[in-house]
Coordinates of C-alpha atoms in Angstrom, one line a residue:
Chain A
X53 CA 58.8 5.5 -97.9
X54 CA 58.1 2.7 -100.2
X55 CA 58.1 4.9 -103.2
X56 CA 61.7 5.9 -102.8
X57 CA 62.9 2.3 -103.0
X58 CA 61.8 2.2 -106.7
X59 CA 64.5 4.7 -107.6
X60 CA 68.0 3.5 -108.0
X61 CA 70.9 6.1 -107.7
X62 CA 73.1 3.6 -109.5
X63 CA 71.1 3.9 -112.8
X64 CA 71.3 7.7 -112.7
X65 CA 75.0 7.5 -111.9
X66 CA 75.6 5.1 -114.9
X67 CA 73.7 7.4 -117.2
X68 CA 75.6 10.5 -116.1
X69 CA 78.9 8.7 -116.5
X70 CA 77.7 7.7 -120.0
X71 CA 77.0 11.3 -120.8
X72 CA 80.1 12.8 -119.2
X73 CA 82.8 10.3 -120.5
X74 CA 83.0 11.6 -124.1
X75 CA 83.0 15.2 -122.8
X76 CA 85.7 14.4 -120.3
X77 CA 87.8 12.7 -123.0
X78 CA 87.6 15.9 -125.1
X79 CA 88.5 18.0 -122.0
X80 CA 91.4 15.6 -121.3
X81 CA 92.7 16.0 -124.8
X82 CA 92.5 19.8 -124.9
X83 CA 95.1 19.9 -122.1
X84 CA 97.5 17.6 -124.0
X85 CA 100.1 18.4 -126.6
X86 CA 99.6 16.8 -130.0
X87 CA 102.7 14.7 -129.4
X88 CA 101.2 13.2 -126.3
X89 CA 97.8 12.8 -127.9
X90 CA 99.2 10.7 -130.7
X91 CA 102.0 9.1 -128.8
X92 CA 100.7 7.9 -125.4
X93 CA 97.3 6.9 -124.1
X94 CA 96.3 8.2 -120.6
X95 CA 93.2 9.2 -118.7
X96 CA 94.9 12.4 -117.4
X97 CA 97.3 14.7 -119.3
X98 CA 100.9 13.8 -118.5
X99 CA 102.3 17.2 -119.3
X100 CA 99.4 19.7 -118.6
X101 CA 99.4 22.4 -121.2
X102 CA 97.3 25.4 -122.0
X103 CA 99.0 25.7 -125.3
X104 CA 95.9 24.8 -127.3
X105 CA 93.8 27.4 -125.6
X106 CA 96.4 30.0 -126.1
X107 CA 96.4 29.2 -129.8
X108 CA 92.7 29.8 -129.9
X109 CA 92.7 33.1 -128.0
X110 CA 95.6 34.6 -130.0
X111 CA 94.7 33.5 -133.5
X112 CA 91.9 35.7 -135.0
X113 CA 91.0 32.8 -137.4
X114 CA 89.9 31.0 -134.2
X115 CA 88.6 33.6 -131.8
X116 CA 86.7 35.6 -134.4
X117 CA 84.6 32.4 -134.9
X118 CA 83.3 32.7 -131.4
X119 CA 82.7 36.5 -131.7
X120 CA 80.8 35.9 -134.9
X121 CA 78.7 33.1 -133.6
X122 CA 77.9 35.0 -130.5
X123 CA 76.9 38.1 -132.5
X124 CA 74.4 36.3 -134.7
X125 CA 73.0 34.3 -131.8
X126 CA 72.3 37.5 -129.8
X127 CA 70.8 39.3 -132.8
X128 CA 68.6 36.3 -133.4
X129 CA 67.4 36.0 -129.8
X130 CA 66.5 39.8 -129.8
X131 CA 64.7 39.6 -133.1
X132 CA 62.8 36.4 -132.2
X133 CA 61.6 37.7 -128.8
X134 CA 60.8 41.2 -130.2
X135 CA 58.4 39.9 -132.8
X136 CA 57.1 36.9 -130.9
X137 CA 56.0 38.7 -127.7
X138 CA 53.1 40.7 -129.3
X139 CA 52.1 37.8 -131.6
X140 CA 52.0 35.4 -128.6
X141 CA 49.9 37.9 -126.8
X142 CA 47.5 38.1 -129.7
X143 CA 47.2 34.3 -130.0
X144 CA 46.7 33.9 -126.3
X145 CA 44.0 36.7 -125.8
X146 CA 42.1 37.1 -129.1
X147 CA 40.4 35.2 -131.8
X148 CA 40.8 36.7 -135.2
X149 CA 40.4 35.7 -138.8
X150 CA 42.7 32.8 -139.7
X151 CA 44.3 32.6 -136.3
X152 CA 44.4 28.8 -136.2
X153 CA 45.7 28.4 -139.7
X154 CA 48.4 30.9 -139.0
X155 CA 49.4 29.3 -135.8
X156 CA 49.6 25.9 -137.6
X157 CA 51.5 27.4 -140.5
X158 CA 54.1 28.9 -138.2
X159 CA 54.6 25.5 -136.6
X160 CA 55.1 23.8 -139.9
X161 CA 58.3 25.9 -140.3
X162 CA 59.7 24.1 -137.2
X163 CA 59.4 20.9 -139.3
X164 CA 61.2 22.3 -142.3
X165 CA 64.6 20.6 -142.8
X166 CA 67.3 23.2 -142.9
X167 CA 68.8 21.3 -145.8
X168 CA 65.8 22.3 -147.9
X169 CA 66.4 26.0 -147.2
X170 CA 70.2 26.1 -147.5
X171 CA 70.2 26.7 -151.2
X172 CA 67.3 29.2 -151.5
X173 CA 68.7 31.1 -148.5
X174 CA 72.1 31.3 -150.0
X175 CA 70.6 32.8 -153.2
X176 CA 68.1 35.1 -151.3
X177 CA 70.8 36.6 -149.0
X178 CA 73.3 36.9 -151.8
X179 CA 70.8 38.8 -153.9
X180 CA 70.0 41.4 -151.1
X181 CA 73.7 41.8 -150.2
X182 CA 73.5 40.2 -146.7
X183 CA 75.5 37.1 -147.6
X184 CA 78.4 36.7 -145.1
X185 CA 77.0 39.1 -142.5
X186 CA 75.6 38.3 -139.0
X187 CA 72.2 39.4 -140.2
X188 CA 71.9 36.7 -142.8
X189 CA 72.4 34.0 -140.2
X190 CA 70.4 35.7 -137.5
X191 CA 67.5 36.1 -140.0
X192 CA 67.8 32.6 -141.3
X193 CA 67.6 31.2 -137.9
X194 CA 64.4 33.0 -137.2
X195 CA 62.8 30.5 -139.5
X196 CA 62.6 27.9 -136.7
X197 CA 63.1 30.3 -133.7
X198 CA 60.2 32.6 -134.2
X199 CA 57.5 29.8 -134.4
X200 CA 59.2 28.2 -131.4
X201 CA 59.1 31.4 -129.4
X202 CA 55.5 32.2 -130.3
X203 CA 54.6 28.6 -129.1
X204 CA 56.4 28.8 -125.9
X205 CA 55.4 32.3 -125.0
X206 CA 51.7 31.6 -125.8
X207 CA 51.8 28.8 -123.2
X208 CA 53.1 31.0 -120.6
X209 CA 50.7 33.9 -121.4
X210 CA 47.7 31.7 -121.3
X211 CA 48.4 31.1 -117.6
X212 CA 48.0 34.8 -116.8
X213 CA 44.4 35.6 -116.1
X214 CA 42.7 38.0 -118.5
X215 CA 41.3 40.0 -115.6
X216 CA 44.8 41.5 -115.1
X217 CA 44.6 43.0 -118.6
X218 CA 41.1 44.4 -118.1
X219 CA 41.9 45.9 -114.7
X220 CA 45.0 47.6 -116.1
X221 CA 43.0 49.1 -119.0
X222 CA 40.3 50.4 -116.6
X223 CA 43.1 51.9 -114.5
X224 CA 44.1 53.9 -117.6
X225 CA 47.1 52.0 -118.8
X226 CA 47.8 52.2 -122.5
X227 CA 48.6 49.0 -124.2
X228 CA 52.3 49.5 -124.4
X229 CA 52.6 50.7 -120.9
X230 CA 50.6 47.7 -119.6
X231 CA 52.7 45.3 -121.7
X232 CA 56.0 46.7 -120.5
X233 CA 55.2 47.5 -116.9
X234 CA 52.7 44.8 -115.8
X235 CA 52.6 41.9 -118.3
X236 CA 56.3 41.4 -119.1
X237 CA 57.3 41.1 -115.4
X238 CA 54.5 38.5 -115.0
X239 CA 55.9 36.2 -117.6
X240 CA 59.5 36.9 -116.9
X241 CA 60.4 33.3 -116.5
X242 CA 58.6 32.5 -119.8
X243 CA 60.8 35.1 -121.5
X244 CA 63.8 33.5 -119.9
X245 CA 62.9 30.0 -121.0
X246 CA 62.1 31.3 -124.6
X247 CA 65.5 33.1 -124.8
X248 CA 67.1 29.9 -123.6
X249 CA 65.7 27.9 -126.4
X250 CA 66.3 30.5 -129.0
X251 CA 69.9 30.7 -127.9
X252 CA 70.2 26.9 -127.8
X253 CA 68.9 26.3 -131.3
X254 CA 70.7 29.1 -132.9
X255 CA 74.0 28.2 -131.1
X256 CA 74.0 24.6 -132.1
X257 CA 73.0 24.9 -135.7
X258 CA 75.7 24.3 -138.3
X259 CA 74.3 23.9 -141.8
X260 CA 72.7 27.3 -142.3
X261 CA 75.4 29.3 -140.5
X262 CA 78.1 27.5 -142.6
X263 CA 76.2 28.0 -145.9
X264 CA 75.5 31.6 -145.3
X265 CA 79.0 32.8 -144.3
X266 CA 82.4 32.6 -145.9
X267 CA 85.0 34.9 -144.4
X268 CA 83.8 37.9 -142.4
X269 CA 81.1 36.3 -140.4
X270 CA 82.3 32.7 -140.3
X271 CA 80.8 30.8 -137.3
X272 CA 82.9 28.7 -135.0
X273 CA 81.2 25.6 -136.3
X274 CA 82.3 26.4 -139.8
X275 CA 85.8 27.2 -138.5
X276 CA 86.0 23.8 -136.9
X277 CA 84.7 21.8 -139.8
X278 CA 86.9 23.6 -142.3
X279 CA 90.0 23.0 -140.2
X280 CA 89.3 19.4 -140.3
X281 CA 89.0 19.3 -144.1
X282 CA 92.1 21.5 -144.8
X283 CA 95.6 20.7 -143.7
X284 CA 96.0 17.7 -141.4
X285 CA 94.1 17.7 -138.1
X286 CA 95.4 19.6 -135.1
X287 CA 93.6 17.4 -132.5
X288 CA 94.6 19.4 -129.4
X289 CA 93.4 22.7 -130.7
X290 CA 90.2 21.0 -132.1
X291 CA 89.5 19.6 -128.7
X292 CA 90.1 23.0 -127.0
X293 CA 87.8 24.7 -129.6
X294 CA 85.1 22.1 -128.8
X295 CA 85.4 22.6 -125.1
X296 CA 85.0 26.4 -125.6
X297 CA 81.8 26.0 -127.5
X298 CA 80.3 24.0 -124.6
X299 CA 81.0 26.9 -122.1
X300 CA 78.2 29.3 -123.2
X301 CA 75.8 26.4 -122.9
X302 CA 76.9 25.7 -119.4
X303 CA 76.6 29.3 -118.4
X304 CA 73.1 29.7 -119.9
X305 CA 71.8 26.5 -118.4
X306 CA 73.2 27.5 -115.0
X307 CA 71.2 30.8 -115.1
X308 CA 67.9 29.2 -116.2
X309 CA 68.2 26.0 -114.2
X310 CA 65.2 26.8 -111.9
X311 CA 63.0 27.8 -114.8
X312 CA 63.9 25.0 -117.2
X313 CA 61.8 22.2 -115.7
X314 CA 58.9 24.7 -115.7
X315 CA 59.5 25.4 -119.4
X316 CA 59.4 21.8 -120.1
X317 CA 56.5 21.2 -117.9
X318 CA 54.4 23.2 -120.2
X319 CA 55.2 20.6 -122.7
X320 CA 56.6 23.2 -125.1
X321 CA 60.0 22.9 -126.5
Chain B
X140 CA 40.0 30.9 -121.4
X141 CA 37.3 32.4 -123.5
X142 CA 38.9 34.7 -126.0
X143 CA 37.4 37.9 -127.4
X144 CA 37.1 38.4 -131.2
X145 CA 39.5 41.2 -132.2
X146 CA 40.5 41.6 -135.8
X147 CA 43.0 44.3 -134.8
X148 CA 45.1 41.5 -133.2
X149 CA 46.4 41.0 -136.7
X150 CA 48.5 44.0 -136.2
X151 CA 50.3 42.3 -133.3
X152 CA 50.9 39.2 -135.4
X153 CA 52.0 41.2 -138.5
X154 CA 55.7 41.4 -137.6
X155 CA 55.9 37.6 -137.2
X156 CA 53.9 37.1 -140.3
X157 CA 56.2 39.3 -142.4
X158 CA 59.3 37.8 -141.0
X159 CA 58.3 34.3 -141.4
X160 CA 56.9 35.0 -144.8
X161 CA 60.3 36.5 -145.8
X162 CA 62.3 33.6 -144.4
X163 CA 59.9 30.8 -145.4
X164 CA 57.7 31.8 -148.3
X165 CA 60.3 33.5 -150.6
X166 CA 62.8 30.5 -150.3
X167 CA 60.0 28.0 -150.8
X168 CA 58.9 29.9 -153.9
X169 CA 62.4 29.8 -155.2
X170 CA 62.5 26.1 -154.7
X171 CA 59.2 25.5 -156.5
X172 CA 60.3 27.7 -159.3
X173 CA 63.5 25.8 -159.9
X174 CA 61.8 22.4 -159.5
X175 CA 59.7 22.9 -162.6
X176 CA 62.5 24.4 -164.9
X177 CA 65.8 23.4 -166.4
X178 CA 68.8 25.7 -166.9
X179 CA 71.9 25.8 -168.9
X180 CA 73.5 28.6 -167.0
X181 CA 73.4 32.3 -167.8
X182 CA 70.0 32.6 -166.1
X183 CA 68.3 31.0 -169.1
X184 CA 65.4 28.8 -167.8
X185 CA 63.1 26.5 -169.7
X186 CA 59.9 24.9 -168.5
X187 CA 60.1 21.2 -167.8
X188 CA 56.9 20.6 -165.9
X189 CA 57.1 17.6 -163.5
X190 CA 60.1 15.9 -165.2
X191 CA 62.4 16.4 -162.2
X192 CA 59.9 15.0 -159.8
X193 CA 59.5 12.0 -162.0
X194 CA 63.2 11.6 -162.1
X195 CA 63.7 11.9 -158.4
X196 CA 60.7 9.6 -157.6
X197 CA 62.4 6.9 -159.7
X198 CA 66.0 7.6 -158.7
X199 CA 67.7 4.9 -156.8
X200 CA 69.7 7.5 -154.9
X201 CA 66.6 9.1 -153.3
X202 CA 65.2 5.6 -152.5
X203 CA 68.3 4.5 -150.8
X204 CA 68.7 7.7 -148.7
X205 CA 65.1 7.6 -147.7
X206 CA 65.5 3.9 -146.7
X207 CA 68.6 4.6 -144.6
X208 CA 66.8 7.6 -143.1
X209 CA 63.7 5.7 -142.2
X210 CA 65.8 2.9 -140.6
X211 CA 67.9 5.3 -138.6
X212 CA 64.8 7.2 -137.3
X213 CA 63.0 4.0 -136.4
X214 CA 66.0 2.6 -134.5
X215 CA 66.6 5.9 -132.7
X216 CA 63.0 6.2 -131.6
X217 CA 62.8 2.6 -130.5
X218 CA 65.9 3.0 -128.3
X219 CA 65.5 6.5 -127.0
X220 CA 61.9 6.6 -125.9
X221 CA 61.9 3.6 -123.6
X222 CA 65.4 4.5 -122.4
X223 CA 64.3 8.1 -121.7
X224 CA 61.2 7.0 -119.8
X225 CA 63.4 4.6 -117.8
X226 CA 65.9 7.3 -116.8
X227 CA 63.1 9.8 -116.0
X228 CA 61.5 7.3 -113.6
X229 CA 64.8 7.1 -111.8
X230 CA 65.4 10.9 -111.5
X231 CA 65.5 12.2 -108.0
X232 CA 62.4 14.2 -107.3
X233 CA 63.6 17.3 -105.4
X234 CA 66.5 18.8 -103.7
X235 CA 70.0 19.4 -104.7
X236 CA 70.5 16.2 -106.6
X237 CA 67.5 16.9 -108.6
X238 CA 68.7 20.2 -110.0
X239 CA 72.2 18.8 -110.3
X240 CA 70.9 15.9 -112.4
X241 CA 68.8 18.4 -114.5
X242 CA 71.8 20.6 -115.3
X243 CA 74.2 17.7 -116.1
X244 CA 71.5 15.9 -118.2
X245 CA 70.7 18.9 -120.2
X246 CA 74.4 19.5 -121.2
X247 CA 74.5 17.4 -124.3
X248 CA 71.5 19.3 -125.7
X249 CA 73.6 22.6 -125.7
X250 CA 76.6 21.3 -127.4
X251 CA 76.8 22.5 -131.0
X252 CA 75.9 19.6 -133.3
X253 CA 79.1 19.7 -135.2
X254 CA 81.0 19.4 -131.9
X255 CA 78.9 16.4 -131.0
X256 CA 80.2 14.9 -134.2
X257 CA 83.8 16.0 -133.2
X258 CA 83.5 14.5 -129.7
X259 CA 82.4 11.1 -131.0
X260 CA 84.8 11.3 -133.9
X261 CA 87.7 11.6 -131.5
X262 CA 86.1 9.2 -128.9
X263 CA 85.8 6.4 -131.4
X264 CA 89.2 6.6 -133.0
X265 CA 91.4 3.6 -132.4
X266 CA 94.6 5.6 -132.0
X267 CA 93.4 8.5 -129.7
X268 CA 89.9 7.7 -128.6
X269 CA 88.9 6.1 -125.3
X270 CA 86.2 4.0 -126.9
X271 CA 88.1 3.0 -129.9
X272 CA 91.2 2.2 -128.0
X273 CA 89.4 0.2 -125.3
X274 CA 87.5 -1.9 -128.0
X275 CA 90.7 -2.5 -129.9
X276 CA 92.5 -3.7 -126.8
X277 CA 89.6 -6.0 -126.1
X278 CA 90.1 -7.5 -129.6
X279 CA 86.8 -6.1 -131.0
X280 CA 87.0 -5.2 -134.7
X281 CA 85.7 -1.6 -134.7
X282 CA 86.4 1.2 -137.2
X283 CA 83.7 3.6 -138.0
X284 CA 85.5 5.1 -140.9
X285 CA 85.7 1.9 -142.9
X286 CA 83.2 -0.6 -141.4
X287 CA 79.5 0.0 -142.2
X288 CA 78.2 -1.7 -139.0
X289 CA 80.6 0.3 -136.8
X290 CA 79.6 3.5 -138.5
X291 CA 75.9 2.9 -137.9
X292 CA 76.5 1.8 -134.3
X293 CA 78.5 4.9 -133.6
X294 CA 75.9 7.2 -135.1
X295 CA 73.1 5.5 -133.2
X296 CA 75.0 5.6 -129.8
X297 CA 75.9 9.2 -130.6
X298 CA 72.3 10.2 -131.1
X299 CA 71.2 8.3 -128.0
X300 CA 73.9 10.2 -126.1
X301 CA 72.8 13.4 -127.7
X302 CA 69.0 13.4 -127.5
X303 CA 67.8 10.9 -124.8
X304 CA 68.1 13.8 -122.3
X305 CA 65.4 15.6 -124.1
X306 CA 63.0 12.8 -123.6
X307 CA 64.1 12.4 -120.0
X308 CA 63.5 16.2 -119.3
X309 CA 60.1 16.1 -120.8
X310 CA 59.0 12.9 -119.1
X311 CA 60.4 14.2 -115.9
X312 CA 58.4 17.4 -116.2
X313 CA 55.3 15.2 -116.8
X314 CA 56.0 13.0 -113.7
X315 CA 56.5 16.2 -111.5
X316 CA 52.9 17.1 -112.3
X317 CA 51.5 13.9 -110.7
X318 CA 50.1 14.7 -107.2
X319 CA 51.5 12.5 -104.2
X320 CA 47.9 11.5 -103.4
X321 CA 47.9 9.3 -106.5
X322 CA 50.9 7.3 -105.2
X323 CA 49.4 7.1 -101.7
X324 CA 46.1 5.7 -103.2
X325 CA 48.1 3.2 -105.2
X326 CA 50.0 2.2 -102.2
X327 CA 46.8 1.6 -100.2
X328 CA 45.5 -0.5 -103.1
X329 CA 48.8 -2.4 -102.9
X330 CA 49.4 -1.7 -106.7
X331 CA 52.5 -3.3 -108.2
X332 CA 55.3 -1.2 -109.5
X333 CA 54.1 -2.1 -113.1
X334 CA 50.5 -1.0 -112.5
X335 CA 51.6 2.3 -110.9
X336 CA 53.7 2.9 -114.1
X337 CA 50.9 1.6 -116.4
X338 CA 47.9 3.3 -114.9
X339 CA 49.3 6.4 -113.2
X340 CA 52.6 7.5 -114.6
X341 CA 52.2 6.6 -118.3
X342 CA 48.8 8.3 -118.8
X343 CA 50.1 11.4 -117.0
X344 CA 53.2 11.5 -119.2
X345 CA 51.4 10.8 -122.5
X346 CA 51.0 14.5 -123.4
X347 CA 54.6 15.4 -123.1
X348 CA 55.7 12.0 -124.4
X349 CA 53.7 12.7 -127.6
X350 CA 55.6 16.0 -128.1
X351 CA 58.9 14.2 -127.3
X352 CA 58.3 11.6 -129.9
X353 CA 57.1 14.2 -132.4
X354 CA 60.2 16.3 -131.9
X355 CA 62.6 13.4 -132.0
X356 CA 61.0 12.2 -135.2
X357 CA 61.3 15.6 -136.9
X358 CA 64.8 16.4 -135.7
X359 CA 66.2 12.8 -136.5
X360 CA 64.7 13.1 -139.9
X361 CA 66.6 16.3 -140.5
X362 CA 70.0 15.0 -139.1
X363 CA 72.9 16.6 -140.9
X364 CA 75.8 17.9 -138.9
X365 CA 76.6 15.0 -136.6
X366 CA 77.0 12.2 -139.3
X367 CA 78.5 14.8 -141.7
X368 CA 81.4 15.5 -139.2
X369 CA 81.6 11.9 -138.0
X370 CA 81.6 9.9 -141.2
X371 CA 81.0 12.5 -144.0
X372 CA 78.2 10.1 -145.2
X373 CA 80.6 7.2 -145.6
X374 CA 81.9 4.6 -145.7
X375 CA 80.7 4.6 -149.3
X376 CA 77.2 6.0 -149.1
X377 CA 76.2 3.9 -146.1
X378 CA 75.4 6.8 -143.8
X379 CA 74.3 9.3 -146.4
X380 CA 70.9 10.4 -144.9
X381 CA 68.4 12.6 -146.7
X382 CA 69.9 15.9 -145.6
X383 CA 73.4 15.1 -146.4
X384 CA 72.3 13.7 -149.8
X385 CA 70.3 16.8 -150.5
X386 CA 73.1 19.3 -149.5
X387 CA 75.5 17.3 -151.8
X388 CA 73.1 17.6 -154.6
X389 CA 72.1 21.3 -154.1
X390 CA 75.3 23.0 -152.9
X391 CA 78.0 20.4 -154.1
X392 CA 76.8 19.7 -157.5
X393 CA 74.5 22.7 -157.9
X394 CA 71.8 20.6 -159.7
X395 CA 69.1 23.2 -159.1
X396 CA 66.2 21.4 -160.7
X397 CA 66.5 17.8 -159.2
X398 CA 67.6 19.2 -155.9
X399 CA 64.6 21.4 -155.7
X400 CA 62.3 18.6 -156.5
X401 CA 64.1 16.5 -153.9
X402 CA 63.6 19.3 -151.3
X403 CA 59.9 19.6 -151.9
X404 CA 59.3 15.9 -151.6
X405 CA 61.5 15.8 -148.5
X406 CA 59.6 18.6 -146.8
X407 CA 56.4 16.9 -147.8
X408 CA 57.4 13.5 -146.4
X409 CA 58.3 15.2 -143.0
X410 CA 55.0 17.1 -142.9
X411 CA 53.0 14.1 -143.8
X412 CA 54.6 11.7 -141.4
X413 CA 54.4 14.3 -138.6
X414 CA 50.8 14.8 -139.3
X415 CA 50.0 11.1 -139.3
X416 CA 52.0 10.7 -136.0
X417 CA 50.0 13.5 -134.4
X418 CA 46.7 12.4 -135.5
X419 CA 47.2 8.8 -134.6
X420 CA 48.7 9.6 -131.3
X421 CA 46.0 12.2 -130.2
X422 CA 43.3 9.7 -131.2
X423 CA 44.9 7.0 -129.0
X424 CA 45.3 9.6 -126.3
X425 CA 41.5 10.5 -126.4
X426 CA 40.6 6.8 -126.3
X427 CA 42.8 6.2 -123.4
X428 CA 41.2 9.1 -121.5
X429 CA 37.7 7.8 -121.9

């Protein structure tokens, strides 16, 4: 095929090396002792050690960061999906008063810089007693995740023919039964893709999660940045902590790998 | 699809409406409230009208941050968009390598933003980083913590590393939707590689590309964590972008009035530019289609 000759595997290879090299360097460092990191310079650890990982898994100051981050991310994904599913259905099936304005208004929240909301969120959640809880961060992240979910899900739902709804109602299904038994399985990959994006944006966000937590619900991102600013830097542990934050991403992306291109194909991120 | 009119659909939308109203409208009202008042502590507020807005509009600090931000966003878009398209054109189309590339390419997108900063912080250091060490041994002067140019280059390379994949994935999805028949027709016409790109691939990608550019604009305009971890806004103020500046003002100095006025103008600038982008690009899109 003539078409194939346009593609060069070398370009892809170079790009992937460019992407992987900094990550590899972090991985390499996480298996070194601090003495080796600061003393010698090598592409492979000379004295392979798991000490840095042991530190993280035994020190509550570190591993609680992961548990906290995971907790608010999961709560956020559940809330976002639960409220976005019916709304996306409404947007994809019906016209109602102010629907276009509402949809646009939702999307403007995706454009809101988190820095603008950091201070008011801090005061809002302090005043209702949610400061330093998972709920504060989970609710704060709905600001950009709910509009996103509605947007992605609406795209998937539009692809389901309306005749299916009508047939189900004629067959005597109630709305909830239809939604749960027939509609949700039809857009399962859409729900997967949405959950993936909600997970991703909540997991990678730093500013709001750092502002809204102090001790009890401190996220891993906050733990990492605060260690840097406190007593001198423990590079090995920092590298190991960084590697561990990448692991959930790899797992999630592995599970949705077949759906992700489809999600992107709809042009909705 | 023709939709039916149903006002009861509001009940389905109500949870979203309430939730987003809670997490967007209340904070925004707080900000507006602060932006027109002055306080001397103890919850005593006095009305100052638009004084804070005037102060911020004329403040050099905001001008400089906005200038730096605009420059960063422009450079990033100019590099990432062509580069992303170029990589997407070279992606394998199907089979094992296609999914392998997809997974590997998407990886930087899933790394927490502060860790992206940490990765490059380590990678660029002269004593322990591969990049910094290699450059130093080649005799190139490079220190992102002290040298403004190095800091900027590091931030730009970091952002290209972090976000080009998003553009690649979107363009790739657009390319996947082109039927093979188009290419066969082009081959019969003996179209050059360039005209295949210009008249088949680019028009088919324009929809997703529009979204990619819009997203990259919005997100780069809000950039906070990566430069915060990497340079902390330094050396001096040379990498203090809008978000970093605003957070310093709001949460560091706790200057409620000016920070709120700053916030509102920041938000408006993002909305305005996004809107202009969107209108201009959709009108170009329509012209191209005719």
